[in-house]
Short mmCIF file of C-alpha atoms and ligand atoms in Angstrom, two decimals:
data_model
loop_
_atom_site.label_atom_id
_atom_site.label_comp_id
_atom_site.label_asym_id
_atom_site.label_seq_id
_atom_site.Cartn_x
_atom_site.Cartn_y
_atom_site.Cartn_z
CA MET U 1 99.20 88.64 114.25
CA GLY U 2 96.11 88.10 112.86
CA THR U 3 92.49 88.03 112.62
CA ASP U 4 91.14 85.17 110.56
CA SER U 5 89.57 86.63 107.48
CA CYS U 6 86.23 85.13 108.51
CA CYS U 7 86.22 87.33 111.63
CA ARG U 8 87.65 90.49 110.12
CA PHE U 9 85.15 93.29 110.66
CA ASN U 10 83.59 94.70 107.54
CA TRP U 11 81.22 97.65 107.53
CA LYS U 12 78.81 95.50 105.51
CA GLN U 13 78.11 93.69 108.80
CA VAL U 14 76.19 96.76 109.89
CA GLY U 15 73.81 95.68 107.16
CA ASP U 16 70.87 97.31 105.46
CA ILE U 17 68.87 98.16 108.55
CA ALA U 18 66.03 99.82 106.68
CA LEU U 19 65.53 96.65 104.66
CA GLY U 20 65.97 94.24 107.56
CA ARG U 21 63.94 96.04 110.22
CA PRO U 22 61.01 97.71 108.49
CA HIS U 23 58.95 97.76 111.70
CA LEU U 24 61.61 98.13 114.39
CA GLY U 25 64.00 100.46 112.59
CA PRO U 26 67.54 101.37 113.69
CA MET U 27 66.87 101.95 117.40
CA MET U 28 66.85 99.61 120.39
CA HIS U 29 66.82 100.14 124.13
CA LEU U 30 70.21 101.17 125.53
CA ALA U 31 69.81 98.46 128.17
CA VAL U 32 70.29 95.88 125.39
CA TYR U 33 73.63 97.40 124.37
CA ARG U 34 74.81 97.45 127.97
CA LEU U 35 73.59 93.92 128.51
CA MET U 36 75.77 92.84 125.60
CA GLN U 37 78.81 94.88 126.54
CA TYR U 38 78.91 93.88 130.20
CA THR U 39 78.17 90.20 129.65
CA LEU U 40 80.82 90.09 126.94
CA ARG U 41 83.20 91.77 129.39
CA GLU U 42 82.33 89.16 132.03
CA ALA U 43 82.94 86.31 129.59
CA ILE U 44 86.32 87.69 128.47
CA CYS U 45 87.31 88.48 132.06
CA ALA U 46 86.39 84.97 133.21
CA ARG U 47 88.65 83.47 130.59
CA TYR U 48 91.52 85.95 130.40
CA GLY U 49 91.34 88.19 133.46
CA HIS U 50 90.40 91.80 134.07
CA ASP U 51 93.34 93.49 132.35
CA GLU U 52 93.00 91.44 129.21
CA ALA U 53 89.25 92.12 129.11
CA SER U 54 89.95 95.85 129.31
CA ASP U 55 92.57 95.58 126.62
CA LEU U 56 90.35 93.59 124.28
CA LEU U 57 87.46 96.03 124.71
CA ARG U 58 89.88 98.85 123.89
CA SER U 59 91.08 97.00 120.79
CA ALA U 60 87.52 96.45 119.61
CA GLY U 61 86.73 100.12 120.22
CA LEU U 62 89.78 101.09 118.19
CA ARG U 63 88.57 99.08 115.20
CA ALA U 64 85.09 100.54 115.61
CA GLY U 65 86.50 104.08 115.67
CA GLU U 66 88.61 103.48 112.57
CA GLU U 67 85.70 102.03 110.63
CA PHE U 68 83.28 104.66 111.92
CA CYS U 69 85.64 107.34 110.66
CA ALA U 70 86.11 105.60 107.31
CA ASN U 71 82.42 104.90 106.71
CA VAL U 72 80.46 107.64 108.47
CA LEU U 73 82.72 110.70 108.54
CA ASN U 74 84.32 112.83 105.87
CA SER U 75 88.07 112.95 106.49
CA ASP U 76 88.67 115.44 103.67
CA GLN U 77 88.05 118.48 105.83
CA ASP U 78 90.00 120.54 108.31
CA PHE U 79 90.10 119.55 111.98
CA ASN U 80 87.36 121.93 113.10
CA GLY U 81 85.03 120.73 110.37
CA PHE U 82 85.85 117.12 111.16
CA VAL U 83 85.18 117.55 114.87
CA ALA U 84 81.92 119.36 114.15
CA GLU U 85 80.76 116.47 111.99
CA LEU U 86 81.90 113.94 114.60
CA GLN U 87 79.95 115.80 117.31
CA GLU U 88 76.86 115.88 115.12
CA LYS U 89 77.02 112.16 114.25
CA LEU U 90 77.67 111.07 117.83
CA ARG U 91 74.67 113.06 118.98
CA GLU U 92 72.44 112.00 116.10
CA MET U 93 73.28 108.32 116.64
CA GLY U 94 72.81 108.62 120.40
CA VAL U 95 76.42 107.80 121.30
CA GLY U 96 77.11 110.82 123.47
CA ILE U 97 77.68 114.54 123.60
CA LEU U 98 81.26 115.31 122.63
CA ARG U 99 83.08 118.44 123.70
CA ILE U 100 86.71 119.35 123.10
CA GLU U 101 88.05 121.02 126.24
CA LYS U 102 91.63 121.51 125.14
CA ALA U 103 93.41 121.00 121.85
CA ASP U 104 97.11 121.39 121.27
CA MET U 105 97.35 121.05 117.51
CA GLU U 106 101.14 121.05 117.51
CA LYS U 107 101.60 118.22 119.96
CA LEU U 108 98.31 116.62 118.99
CA ASN U 109 97.20 116.43 122.63
CA PHE U 110 93.54 116.75 123.42
CA THR U 111 91.25 116.71 126.40
CA LEU U 112 87.71 115.91 125.49
CA THR U 113 84.54 114.95 127.27
CA VAL U 114 81.65 112.71 126.32
CA GLY U 115 78.43 113.43 128.19
CA GLU U 116 75.50 111.02 128.46
CA ASP U 117 77.91 108.32 127.39
CA LEU U 118 76.55 105.02 126.08
CA ASP U 119 78.76 102.84 128.24
CA CYS U 120 78.56 104.35 131.68
CA SER U 121 76.07 107.18 132.21
CA GLY U 122 73.91 106.23 135.16
CA LEU U 123 76.00 103.26 136.29
CA PRO U 124 76.74 102.77 139.96
CA VAL U 125 79.98 104.39 141.12
CA VAL U 126 82.58 101.63 141.35
CA GLY U 127 85.67 103.80 141.81
CA HIS U 128 87.37 103.03 138.50
CA THR U 129 86.78 104.00 134.89
CA VAL U 130 84.89 101.55 132.67
CA CYS U 131 84.93 103.14 129.22
CA GLU U 132 87.79 101.24 127.63
CA TYR U 133 85.72 100.73 124.50
CA ASP U 134 85.38 104.50 124.21
CA GLU U 135 89.11 104.95 124.77
CA GLY U 136 89.72 102.76 121.76
CA PHE U 137 86.95 104.37 119.73
CA ILE U 138 88.33 107.89 120.21
CA ALA U 139 91.88 106.76 119.39
CA GLY U 140 90.56 104.95 116.31
CA VAL U 141 88.62 107.93 114.96
CA LEU U 142 91.52 110.34 115.41
CA GLY U 143 94.00 107.77 114.16
CA ARG U 144 92.12 107.17 110.94
CA TYR U 145 91.60 110.89 110.39
CA THR U 146 95.24 111.90 110.97
CA GLY U 147 97.06 108.74 109.87
CA LYS U 148 98.85 108.71 113.26
CA ALA U 149 98.45 106.38 116.22
CA PHE U 150 96.72 107.78 119.32
CA GLU U 151 96.11 106.66 122.86
CA ALA U 152 93.08 107.84 124.77
CA LYS U 153 92.95 107.46 128.54
CA GLU U 154 89.75 108.01 130.44
CA VAL U 155 90.48 110.18 133.47
CA ASP U 156 86.94 110.83 134.71
CA CYS U 157 83.91 108.60 134.31
CA TRP U 158 80.40 108.28 135.68
CA ALA U 159 81.71 105.12 137.35
CA THR U 160 84.29 107.22 139.24
CA GLY U 161 81.61 109.61 140.43
CA GLU U 162 81.82 112.26 137.69
CA ARG U 163 78.91 113.27 135.51
CA THR U 164 80.78 113.15 132.25
CA CYS U 165 83.55 111.01 130.83
CA ARG U 166 86.78 112.89 130.27
CA PHE U 167 89.56 111.58 128.07
CA SER U 168 93.17 112.61 127.74
CA VAL U 169 94.31 111.90 124.19
CA THR U 170 97.96 111.84 123.12
CA LEU U 171 100.02 110.48 120.29
CA ALA U 172 100.89 106.86 120.98
CA THR U 173 104.41 106.22 122.15
CA ALA U 174 106.65 104.18 119.86
CA ASP U 175 106.61 101.08 122.04
CA GLY U 176 102.87 101.18 122.43
CA ALA U 177 103.08 101.70 126.18
CA ASP U 178 100.88 104.22 127.87
CA GLY U 179 102.10 107.67 126.98
CA LYS U 180 102.20 110.27 129.71
ZN1 ZN D 1 82.97 106.63 131.40
#
């Protein structure tokens, strides 16, 4: 399995934004992010089909979540402290407003919501969830923090007519199939 070393993501690729963009700074219009995500999705879908596009977006989100956890968050704190920091960073960086609705710390099952989500808030209702990247991201953050593998499944989304994205998060099953 493999990613060629030339393509392997490295946090250095985020770059020194203060140096590189002295006039424009770290912000851009959200439309630009969505333009990139949904055209990339179209390109992957055209070549590999819808399911593979979803899967690849989820995989990319997973890597992003792992690296976000490793480079932005402090994993040397208890779960409540970690979640508080995650909430703060996601809000500060304009990713979304995270809330934990349910947490079973023994089974490591969670239900959480992300309001004003980057990927879907304000999209037309299409009747299916679209936040596969977020599914991966959430699994990646929790996976890196705990050292265990997670699966996150979006159960409500702006694109299904809800006003917040809701994710059911469970430990990944051994065979990697969707855990229920
Ligand atoms: Zn969503």
